[in-house]
Tab-separated table of C-alpha atoms and ligand atoms in Angstrom:
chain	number	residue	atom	x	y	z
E	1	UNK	CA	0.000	0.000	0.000
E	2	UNK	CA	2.648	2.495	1.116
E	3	UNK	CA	4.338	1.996	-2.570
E	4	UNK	CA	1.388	1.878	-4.616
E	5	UNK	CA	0.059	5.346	-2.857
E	6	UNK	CA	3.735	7.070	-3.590
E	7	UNK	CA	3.265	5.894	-7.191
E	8	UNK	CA	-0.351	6.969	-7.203
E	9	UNK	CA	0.000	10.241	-5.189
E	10	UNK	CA	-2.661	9.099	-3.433
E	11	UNK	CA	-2.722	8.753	0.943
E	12	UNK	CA	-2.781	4.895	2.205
E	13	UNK	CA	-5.410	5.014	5.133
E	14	UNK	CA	-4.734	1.928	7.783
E	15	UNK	CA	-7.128	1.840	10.492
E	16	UNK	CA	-4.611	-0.542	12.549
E	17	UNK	CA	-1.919	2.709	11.606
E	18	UNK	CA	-4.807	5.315	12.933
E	19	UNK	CA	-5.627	2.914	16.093
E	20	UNK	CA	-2.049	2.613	16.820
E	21	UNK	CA	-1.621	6.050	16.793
E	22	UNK	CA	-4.926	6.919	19.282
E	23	UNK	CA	-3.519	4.253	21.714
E	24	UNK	CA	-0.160	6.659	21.859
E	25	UNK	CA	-1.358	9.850	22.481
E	26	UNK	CA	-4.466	8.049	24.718
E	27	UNK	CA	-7.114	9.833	23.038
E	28	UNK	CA	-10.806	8.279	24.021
E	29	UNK	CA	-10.889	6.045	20.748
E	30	UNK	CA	-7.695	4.796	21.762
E	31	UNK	CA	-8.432	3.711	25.271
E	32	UNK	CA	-11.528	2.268	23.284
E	33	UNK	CA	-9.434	0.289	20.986
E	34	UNK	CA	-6.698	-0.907	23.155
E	35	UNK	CA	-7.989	-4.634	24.859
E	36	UNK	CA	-9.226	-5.729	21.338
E	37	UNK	CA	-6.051	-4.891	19.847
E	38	UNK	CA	-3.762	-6.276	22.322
E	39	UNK	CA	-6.188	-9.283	22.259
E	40	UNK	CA	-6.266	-9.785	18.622
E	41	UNK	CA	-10.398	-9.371	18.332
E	42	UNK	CA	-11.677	-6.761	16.084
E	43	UNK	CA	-12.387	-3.295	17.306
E	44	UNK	CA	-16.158	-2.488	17.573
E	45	UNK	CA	-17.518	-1.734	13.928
E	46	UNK	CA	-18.929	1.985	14.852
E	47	UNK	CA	-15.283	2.887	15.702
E	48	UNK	CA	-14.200	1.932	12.622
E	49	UNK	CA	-17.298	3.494	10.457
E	50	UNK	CA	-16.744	6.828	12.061
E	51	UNK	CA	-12.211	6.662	11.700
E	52	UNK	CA	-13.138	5.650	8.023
E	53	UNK	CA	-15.731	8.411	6.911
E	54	UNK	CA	-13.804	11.098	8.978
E	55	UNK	CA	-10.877	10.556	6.944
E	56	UNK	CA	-12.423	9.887	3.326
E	57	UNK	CA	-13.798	13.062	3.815
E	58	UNK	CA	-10.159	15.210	4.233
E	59	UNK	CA	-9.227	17.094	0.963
E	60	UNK	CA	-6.040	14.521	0.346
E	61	UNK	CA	-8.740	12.175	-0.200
E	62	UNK	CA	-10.616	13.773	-3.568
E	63	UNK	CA	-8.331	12.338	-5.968
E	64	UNK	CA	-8.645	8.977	-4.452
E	65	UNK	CA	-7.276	6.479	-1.584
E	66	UNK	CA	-5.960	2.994	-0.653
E	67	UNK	CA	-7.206	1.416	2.731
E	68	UNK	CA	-5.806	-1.159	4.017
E	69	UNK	CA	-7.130	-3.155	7.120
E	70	UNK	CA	-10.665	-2.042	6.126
E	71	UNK	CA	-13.770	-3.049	6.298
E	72	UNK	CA	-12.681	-6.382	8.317
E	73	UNK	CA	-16.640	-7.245	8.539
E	74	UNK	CA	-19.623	-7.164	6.472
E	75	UNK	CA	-21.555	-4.426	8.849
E	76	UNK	CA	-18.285	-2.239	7.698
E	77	UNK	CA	-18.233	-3.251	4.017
E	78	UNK	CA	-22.254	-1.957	3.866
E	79	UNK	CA	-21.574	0.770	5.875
E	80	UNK	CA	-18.967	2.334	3.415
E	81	UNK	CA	-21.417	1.468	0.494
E	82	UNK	CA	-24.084	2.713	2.378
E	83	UNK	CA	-22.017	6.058	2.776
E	84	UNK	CA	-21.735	6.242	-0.854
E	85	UNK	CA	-17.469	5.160	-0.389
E	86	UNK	CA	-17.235	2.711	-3.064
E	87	UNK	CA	-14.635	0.957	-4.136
E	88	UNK	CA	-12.737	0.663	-7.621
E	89	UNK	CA	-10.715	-2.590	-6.752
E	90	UNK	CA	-10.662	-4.602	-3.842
E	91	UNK	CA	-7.470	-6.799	-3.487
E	92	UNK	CA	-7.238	-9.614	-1.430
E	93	UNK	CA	-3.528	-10.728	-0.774
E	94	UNK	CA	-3.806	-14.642	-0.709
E	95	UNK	CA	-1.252	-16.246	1.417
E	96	UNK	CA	-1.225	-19.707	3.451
E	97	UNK	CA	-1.927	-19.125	7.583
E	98	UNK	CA	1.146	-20.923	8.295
E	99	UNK	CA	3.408	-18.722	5.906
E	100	UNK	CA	1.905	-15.652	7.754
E	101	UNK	CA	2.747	-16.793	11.713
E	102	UNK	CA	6.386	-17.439	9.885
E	103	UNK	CA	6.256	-13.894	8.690
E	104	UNK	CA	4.479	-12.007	11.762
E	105	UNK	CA	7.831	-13.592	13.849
E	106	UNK	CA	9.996	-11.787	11.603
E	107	UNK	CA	7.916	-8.247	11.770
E	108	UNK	CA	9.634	-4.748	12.893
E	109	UNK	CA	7.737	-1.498	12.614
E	110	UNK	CA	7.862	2.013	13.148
E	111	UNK	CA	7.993	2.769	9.622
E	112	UNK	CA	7.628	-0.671	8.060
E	113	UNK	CA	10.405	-3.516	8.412
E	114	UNK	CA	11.031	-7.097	8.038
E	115	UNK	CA	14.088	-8.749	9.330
E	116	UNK	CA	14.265	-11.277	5.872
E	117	UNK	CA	12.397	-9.161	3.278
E	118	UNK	CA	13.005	-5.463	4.151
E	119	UNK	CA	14.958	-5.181	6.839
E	120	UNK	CA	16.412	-1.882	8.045
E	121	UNK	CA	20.121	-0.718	7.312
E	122	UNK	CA	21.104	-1.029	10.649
E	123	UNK	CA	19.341	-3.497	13.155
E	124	UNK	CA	16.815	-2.137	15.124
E	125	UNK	CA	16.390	1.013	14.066
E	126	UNK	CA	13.734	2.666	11.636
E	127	UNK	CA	15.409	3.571	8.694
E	128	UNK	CA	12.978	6.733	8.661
E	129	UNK	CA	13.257	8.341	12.093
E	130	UNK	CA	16.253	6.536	13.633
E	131	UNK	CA	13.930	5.449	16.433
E	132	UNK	CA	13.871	2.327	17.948
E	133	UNK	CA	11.792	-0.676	16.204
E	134	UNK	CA	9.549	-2.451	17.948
E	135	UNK	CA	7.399	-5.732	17.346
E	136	UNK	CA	3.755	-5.488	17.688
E	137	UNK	CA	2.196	-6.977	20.734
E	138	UNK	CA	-0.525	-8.567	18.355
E	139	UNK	CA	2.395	-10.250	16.220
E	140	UNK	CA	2.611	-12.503	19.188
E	141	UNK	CA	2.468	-16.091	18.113
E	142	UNK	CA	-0.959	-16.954	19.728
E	143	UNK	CA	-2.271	-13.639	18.861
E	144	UNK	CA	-1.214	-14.365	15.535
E	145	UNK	CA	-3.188	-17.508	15.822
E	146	UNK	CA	-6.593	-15.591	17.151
E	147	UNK	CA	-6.012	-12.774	14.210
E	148	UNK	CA	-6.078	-15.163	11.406
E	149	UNK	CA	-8.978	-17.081	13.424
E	150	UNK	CA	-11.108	-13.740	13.263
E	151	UNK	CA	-9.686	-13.467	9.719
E	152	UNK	CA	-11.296	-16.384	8.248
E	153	UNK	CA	-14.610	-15.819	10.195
E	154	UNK	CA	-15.643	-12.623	9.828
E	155	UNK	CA	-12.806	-10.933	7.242
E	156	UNK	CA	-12.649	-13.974	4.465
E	157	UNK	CA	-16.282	-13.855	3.392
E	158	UNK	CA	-16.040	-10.315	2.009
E	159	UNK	CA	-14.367	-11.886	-0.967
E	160	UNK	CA	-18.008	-12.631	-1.784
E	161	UNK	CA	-19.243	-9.531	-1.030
E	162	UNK	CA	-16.854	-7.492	-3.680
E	163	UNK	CA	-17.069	-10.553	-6.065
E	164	UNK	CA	-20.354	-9.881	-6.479
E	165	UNK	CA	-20.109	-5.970	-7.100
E	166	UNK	CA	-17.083	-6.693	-9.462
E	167	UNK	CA	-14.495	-5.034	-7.701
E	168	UNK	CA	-12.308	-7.993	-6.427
E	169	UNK	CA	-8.859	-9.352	-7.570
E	170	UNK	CA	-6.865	-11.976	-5.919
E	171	UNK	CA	-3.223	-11.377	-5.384
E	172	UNK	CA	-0.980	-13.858	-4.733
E	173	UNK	CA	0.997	-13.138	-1.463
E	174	UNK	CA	3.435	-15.120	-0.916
E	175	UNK	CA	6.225	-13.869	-3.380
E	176	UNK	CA	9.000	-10.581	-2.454
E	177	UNK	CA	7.419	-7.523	-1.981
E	178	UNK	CA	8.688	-6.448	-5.515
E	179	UNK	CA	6.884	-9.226	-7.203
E	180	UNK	CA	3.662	-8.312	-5.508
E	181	UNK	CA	3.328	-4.938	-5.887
E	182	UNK	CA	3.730	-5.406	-9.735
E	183	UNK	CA	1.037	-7.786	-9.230
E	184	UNK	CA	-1.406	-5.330	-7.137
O	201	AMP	P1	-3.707	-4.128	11.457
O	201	AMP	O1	-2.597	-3.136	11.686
O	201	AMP	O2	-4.492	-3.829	10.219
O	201	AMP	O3	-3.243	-5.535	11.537
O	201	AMP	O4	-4.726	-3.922	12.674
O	201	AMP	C1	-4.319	-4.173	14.007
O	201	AMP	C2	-5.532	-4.346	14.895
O	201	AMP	O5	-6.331	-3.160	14.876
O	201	AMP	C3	-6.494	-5.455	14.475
O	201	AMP	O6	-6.090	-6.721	14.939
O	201	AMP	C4	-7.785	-4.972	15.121
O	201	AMP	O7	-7.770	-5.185	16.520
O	201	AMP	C5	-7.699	-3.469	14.906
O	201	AMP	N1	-8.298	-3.082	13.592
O	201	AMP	C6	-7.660	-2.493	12.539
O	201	AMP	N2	-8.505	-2.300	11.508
O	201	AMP	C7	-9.702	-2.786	11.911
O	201	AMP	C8	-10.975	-2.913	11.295
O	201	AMP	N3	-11.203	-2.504	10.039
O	201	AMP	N4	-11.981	-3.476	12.022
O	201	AMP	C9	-11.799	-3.891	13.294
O	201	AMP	N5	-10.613	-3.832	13.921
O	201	AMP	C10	-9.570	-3.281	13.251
């Protein structure tokens, strides 16, 4: 997302990014957010509705946008529709649950790292800001486990939802980044 959007000069919205963010500077969506994050559950769906439309609606956003991490359900999929945010493509990045607990080991971020397939010039620090990386709480093995769980459940079936409008392509995920961005 955060290649395709330089190439595009359009903003990538991420509500995990956004959520991340609220958690840090404790705002009351934050505090709101925080056990189903840490837990790997989904964060209520009328959080998520209102992050989404608030920030569709910002001037960066008239010439277009990528989200990624949204919807995660089917109340937020007809929610955006509903709110006249349609999509032009939907792209679902297909890899196997067992390559992605390898890869969620392997995870850095601040900006965005990965110790085997982008990993930053020097060890442990962002590349961007010289800060400190950090692995994600929710990368946790079992929390891995419970993410994917919630994935298949209540995330997977919007493939059918966007197959029927048209809109969806299936990507195939497990390939370098380089390879799947000229894919997406
Ligand atoms: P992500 O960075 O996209 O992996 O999101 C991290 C976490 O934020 C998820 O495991 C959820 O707890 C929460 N989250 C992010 N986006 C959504 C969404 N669209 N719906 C519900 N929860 C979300």
């Amino acid at each position: 997302a955060e290649i395709i959007s330089e190439k595009l000069h359009i903003p990538t919205i991420s509500t995990g990014n956004i959520l991340r963010e609220a958690i840090k500077n404790g705002t009351e969506t934050g505090l709101k957010a925080k056990s189903f994050m840490d837990a790997g559950k989904l964060v209520p769906d009328d959080v998520i509705i209102g992050i989404v439309s608030e920030r569709v609606a910002q001037p960066d956003c008239a010439n277009g946008f990528i989200l990624d991490g949204v919807p995660r359900t089917l109340p937020q999929a007809e929610a955006l529709e509903a709110a006249g945010i349609h999509f032009d493509r939907v792209v679902s990045i297909e890899i196997e649950d067992a390559v992605i607990e390898a890869r969620m080991t392997d995870r850095r971020v601040c900006g965005s790292f990965h110790l085997t397939a982008h990993p930053p010039k020097v060890e442990g620090v962002c590349d961007v800001c010289g800060k400190e990386l950090i692995v994600r709480k929710d990368d946790a093995p079992e929390t891995v486990k419970n993410r994917l769980k919630v994935f298949h459940a209540e995330t997977e079936p919007l493939k059918d939802f966007y197959e029927k409008l048209g809109v969806l392509k299936l990507v195939e995920g497990n390939q370098p980044i380089e390879a799947a961005t000229r894919d997406i």
